[in-house]
């Protein structure tokens, strides 16, 4: 637990940068609870509970990067303690200690320990629900299963795919051949979780367009590499200390959530590694058990030397991975850098254009970056419209407003094309016909481009431009 907190605090600010999803949390947590609820009716219903929790945390401790990320650090430390207790109960104190120490070192765990999103909280709740499951098998009591059910339901309400852990738990109990009263108690708890989750699942299914950006499984190879290491460790014998054996608990929680998401992805791509972050619980348990087995099997100084060299190599790799994860480049975008670039490349009175409009969230976390610019496509701001990115004008109005400006600063995702709709077509066609690209700055995840009107004969150099700047402004 202390190791997880230490690693979580190490470089937690990431050079004062923030990535897009964290920016959404930051912005939504600033709205009051009624606004969060109204926004969730249109978008991000699956994360509404997390936004409400963060709203209350911001209200108590103030908003900022530390306040945004510290709940994840504390949540993951709670998950690490549960992993240690699971190892202790299932295989003894040494396995518990090793598993608990391995867990915070796993790259995926290190990454999301410092994320201002719900995934660390979900992982902690699933870990403690798993511990409640193991205790409930040996100490059968209704209140224990009620705790199990409530903890699992809370995890599912924070993120729906936590329900896949419920499937893994069921398989564990069946394979372990637990008594029928225990299986029946789990079934009642599981039914309660599904019933409690069902309204959210039905409503959020109407917002499935939100995950349309997933076209292939995201970071599947990295996840599979860690999972293969964990499952390989399941081959090592582990002394059973109860009706549930450690491999029988750990392997399903590694394999089944991932497998079920991949099967679902045959119909609609859904796999993202953070959606099954809690699978690292099983990986840590199996790696801890494997390390304990190797320790017991050492019979020569040669084996000890090989083990020492391997341990140093693994530790070095984990340190290098940890260093990289604490840099802005470790995330898919950096909204702090994007906003700062817009501010640097623009002049007061310039037009501002987002290609597409959903990228408006990138600069909303710090309104000072765009304070003196005019958003050319915006009809209603995100807060008053109860949306994430606001409501845009009709296509013809956007084109007409663009033609009132001699300079436009455009923000677009790096290497991405704008979605096809009338508003986006109006933006790109008007830029192509009436403006010329004058300078582009590449930042992590985005491009910021200055456009000038073709009729402007003598542009002046703008700050940070790659060529002479541009004169002009609002006409």
mmCIF file of N, CA and C in Angstrom, residues 78-91 96 123-139 143-145 147-149 151-152 165 169 172-173 244 249 253 281 285:
data_model
loop_
_atom_site.group_PDB
_atom_site.id
_atom_site.type_symbol
_atom_site.label_atom_id
_atom_site.label_comp_id
_atom_site.label_asym_id
_atom_site.label_seq_id
_atom_site.Cartn_x
_atom_site.Cartn_y
_atom_site.Cartn_z
ATOM 1 N N UNK A 78 -5.487 1.201 -2.190
ATOM 2 C CA UNK A 78 -6.474 0.301 -1.589
ATOM 3 C C UNK A 78 -6.546 -1.008 -2.358
ATOM 4 N N UNK A 79 -6.444 -0.921 -3.700
ATOM 5 C CA UNK A 79 -6.433 -2.137 -4.514
ATOM 6 C C UNK A 79 -5.217 -2.989 -4.192
ATOM 7 N N UNK A 80 -4.057 -2.354 -4.013
ATOM 8 C CA UNK A 80 -2.832 -3.099 -3.701
ATOM 9 C C UNK A 80 -2.964 -3.831 -2.365
ATOM 10 N N UNK A 81 -3.593 -3.170 -1.385
ATOM 11 C CA UNK A 81 -3.774 -3.832 -0.088
ATOM 12 C C UNK A 81 -4.695 -5.039 -0.223
ATOM 13 N N UNK A 82 -5.722 -4.928 -1.064
ATOM 14 C CA UNK A 82 -6.618 -6.069 -1.276
ATOM 15 C C UNK A 82 -5.897 -7.215 -1.969
ATOM 16 N N UNK A 83 -5.036 -6.876 -2.935
ATOM 17 C CA UNK A 83 -4.257 -7.920 -3.613
ATOM 18 C C UNK A 83 -3.361 -8.642 -2.615
ATOM 19 N N UNK A 84 -2.707 -7.886 -1.719
ATOM 20 C CA UNK A 84 -1.869 -8.513 -0.701
ATOM 21 C C UNK A 84 -2.660 -9.429 0.205
ATOM 22 N N UNK A 85 -3.843 -8.992 0.618
ATOM 23 C CA UNK A 85 -4.675 -9.819 1.485
ATOM 24 C C UNK A 85 -5.189 -11.065 0.764
ATOM 25 N N UNK A 86 -5.489 -10.932 -0.528
ATOM 26 C CA UNK A 86 -5.901 -12.103 -1.305
ATOM 27 C C UNK A 86 -4.779 -13.128 -1.370
ATOM 28 N N UNK A 87 -3.552 -12.654 -1.653
ATOM 29 C CA UNK A 87 -2.424 -13.576 -1.687
ATOM 30 C C UNK A 87 -2.190 -14.238 -0.342
ATOM 31 N N UNK A 88 -2.333 -13.467 0.742
ATOM 32 C CA UNK A 88 -2.175 -14.010 2.087
ATOM 33 C C UNK A 88 -3.193 -15.105 2.361
ATOM 34 N N UNK A 89 -4.446 -14.842 2.040
ATOM 35 C CA UNK A 89 -5.515 -15.798 2.352
ATOM 36 C C UNK A 89 -5.440 -17.039 1.469
ATOM 37 N N UNK A 90 -5.034 -16.857 0.208
ATOM 38 C CA UNK A 90 -5.069 -17.979 -0.725
ATOM 39 C C UNK A 90 -3.800 -18.808 -0.733
ATOM 40 N N UNK A 91 -2.646 -18.182 -0.409
ATOM 41 C CA UNK A 91 -1.394 -18.932 -0.554
ATOM 42 C C UNK A 91 -0.355 -18.630 0.511
ATOM 43 N N UNK A 96 1.382 -13.260 -0.472
ATOM 44 C CA UNK A 96 0.650 -12.013 -0.295
ATOM 45 C C UNK A 96 1.560 -10.807 -0.393
ATOM 46 N N UNK A 123 -10.914 -0.505 -10.215
ATOM 47 C CA UNK A 123 -9.974 -1.586 -9.885
ATOM 48 C C UNK A 123 -9.984 -1.879 -8.382
ATOM 49 N N UNK A 124 -10.006 -0.814 -7.566
ATOM 50 C CA UNK A 124 -10.022 -1.011 -6.111
ATOM 51 C C UNK A 124 -11.290 -1.717 -5.662
ATOM 52 N N UNK A 125 -12.423 -1.304 -6.195
ATOM 53 C CA UNK A 125 -13.691 -1.918 -5.805
ATOM 54 C C UNK A 125 -13.765 -3.377 -6.238
ATOM 55 N N UNK A 126 -13.268 -3.687 -7.441
ATOM 56 C CA UNK A 126 -13.259 -5.075 -7.897
ATOM 57 C C UNK A 126 -12.316 -5.904 -7.026
ATOM 58 N N UNK A 127 -11.180 -5.329 -6.639
ATOM 59 C CA UNK A 127 -10.240 -6.062 -5.786
ATOM 60 C C UNK A 127 -10.863 -6.401 -4.442
ATOM 61 N N UNK A 128 -11.526 -5.439 -3.854
ATOM 62 C CA UNK A 128 -12.142 -5.696 -2.550
ATOM 63 C C UNK A 128 -13.379 -6.574 -2.678
ATOM 64 N N UNK A 129 -14.098 -6.472 -3.792
ATOM 65 C CA UNK A 129 -15.216 -7.397 -4.024
ATOM 66 C C UNK A 129 -14.693 -8.825 -4.150
ATOM 67 N N UNK A 130 -13.552 -8.978 -4.815
ATOM 68 C CA UNK A 130 -12.946 -10.303 -4.955
ATOM 69 C C UNK A 130 -12.531 -10.852 -3.589
ATOM 70 N N UNK A 131 -11.993 -9.980 -2.750
ATOM 71 C CA UNK A 131 -11.633 -10.412 -1.393
ATOM 72 C C UNK A 131 -12.882 -10.805 -0.607
ATOM 73 N N UNK A 132 -13.955 -10.019 -0.745
ATOM 74 C CA UNK A 132 -15.209 -10.366 -0.070
ATOM 75 C C UNK A 132 -15.749 -11.704 -0.567
ATOM 76 N N UNK A 133 -15.560 -11.986 -1.857
ATOM 77 C CA UNK A 133 -15.987 -13.273 -2.417
ATOM 78 C C UNK A 133 -15.242 -14.422 -1.745
ATOM 79 N N UNK A 134 -13.921 -14.302 -1.661
ATOM 80 C CA UNK A 134 -13.111 -15.380 -1.075
ATOM 81 C C UNK A 134 -13.477 -15.589 0.391
ATOM 82 N N UNK A 135 -13.650 -14.486 1.123
ATOM 83 C CA UNK A 135 -14.031 -14.600 2.538
ATOM 84 C C UNK A 135 -15.427 -15.195 2.664
ATOM 85 N N UNK A 136 -16.331 -14.815 1.770
ATOM 86 C CA UNK A 136 -17.706 -15.316 1.822
ATOM 87 C C UNK A 136 -17.803 -16.809 1.597
ATOM 88 N N UNK A 137 -16.877 -17.360 0.827
ATOM 89 C CA UNK A 137 -16.890 -18.806 0.591
ATOM 90 C C UNK A 137 -16.584 -19.570 1.875
ATOM 91 N N UNK A 138 -15.619 -19.077 2.638
ATOM 92 C CA UNK A 138 -15.202 -19.793 3.858
ATOM 93 C C UNK A 138 -16.003 -19.386 5.082
ATOM 94 N N UNK A 139 -16.543 -18.173 5.092
ATOM 95 C CA UNK A 139 -17.320 -17.678 6.231
ATOM 96 C C UNK A 139 -18.684 -17.224 5.720
ATOM 97 N N UNK A 143 -24.618 -11.049 5.360
ATOM 98 C CA UNK A 143 -24.097 -9.690 5.307
ATOM 99 C C UNK A 143 -22.815 -9.618 4.487
ATOM 100 N N UNK A 144 -22.031 -10.714 4.489
ATOM 101 C CA UNK A 144 -20.819 -10.726 3.674
ATOM 102 C C UNK A 144 -21.161 -10.698 2.195
ATOM 103 N N UNK A 145 -22.190 -11.424 1.804
ATOM 104 C CA UNK A 145 -22.595 -11.419 0.396
ATOM 105 C C UNK A 145 -23.259 -10.092 0.037
ATOM 106 N N UNK A 147 -22.235 -7.233 1.270
ATOM 107 C CA UNK A 147 -21.064 -6.370 1.048
ATOM 108 C C UNK A 147 -20.474 -6.642 -0.332
ATOM 109 N N UNK A 148 -20.366 -7.924 -0.679
ATOM 110 C CA UNK A 148 -19.849 -8.294 -2.000
ATOM 111 C C UNK A 148 -20.703 -7.686 -3.113
ATOM 112 N N UNK A 149 -22.014 -7.833 -3.000
ATOM 113 C CA UNK A 149 -22.908 -7.324 -4.028
ATOM 114 C C UNK A 149 -22.856 -5.808 -4.144
ATOM 115 N N UNK A 151 -20.414 -3.757 -3.237
ATOM 116 C CA UNK A 151 -19.112 -3.321 -3.746
ATOM 117 C C UNK A 151 -19.023 -3.531 -5.253
ATOM 118 N N UNK A 152 -19.480 -4.683 -5.713
ATOM 119 C CA UNK A 152 -19.446 -4.959 -7.146
ATOM 120 C C UNK A 152 -20.370 -4.021 -7.911
ATOM 121 N N UNK A 165 -16.110 -8.805 -14.381
ATOM 122 C CA UNK A 165 -15.470 -9.470 -13.244
ATOM 123 C C UNK A 165 -16.447 -10.403 -12.546
ATOM 124 N N UNK A 169 -15.839 -14.263 -11.445
ATOM 125 C CA UNK A 169 -16.098 -14.786 -10.097
ATOM 126 C C UNK A 169 -16.986 -16.029 -10.145
ATOM 127 N N UNK A 172 -14.996 -19.005 -11.211
ATOM 128 C CA UNK A 172 -14.134 -19.435 -10.103
ATOM 129 C C UNK A 172 -14.898 -20.310 -9.115
ATOM 130 N N UNK A 173 -16.099 -19.889 -8.759
ATOM 131 C CA UNK A 173 -16.889 -20.664 -7.794
ATOM 132 C C UNK A 173 -17.301 -22.011 -8.360
ATOM 133 N N UNK A 244 -10.946 -22.209 -2.367
ATOM 134 C CA UNK A 244 -10.631 -21.490 -3.608
ATOM 135 C C UNK A 244 -9.117 -21.424 -3.751
ATOM 136 N N UNK A 249 -8.787 -18.585 -9.037
ATOM 137 C CA UNK A 249 -9.329 -17.233 -8.897
ATOM 138 C C UNK A 249 -8.694 -16.284 -9.904
ATOM 139 N N UNK A 253 -10.052 -14.052 -13.918
ATOM 140 C CA UNK A 253 -10.155 -12.591 -13.876
ATOM 141 C C UNK A 253 -9.184 -11.939 -14.861
ATOM 142 N N UNK A 281 -5.143 -7.519 -11.178
ATOM 143 C CA UNK A 281 -5.238 -8.197 -9.877
ATOM 144 C C UNK A 281 -4.776 -9.642 -10.021
ATOM 145 N N UNK A 285 -1.255 -11.554 -8.594
ATOM 146 C CA UNK A 285 -1.358 -12.746 -7.744
ATOM 147 C C UNK A 285 -0.545 -13.906 -8.313
#
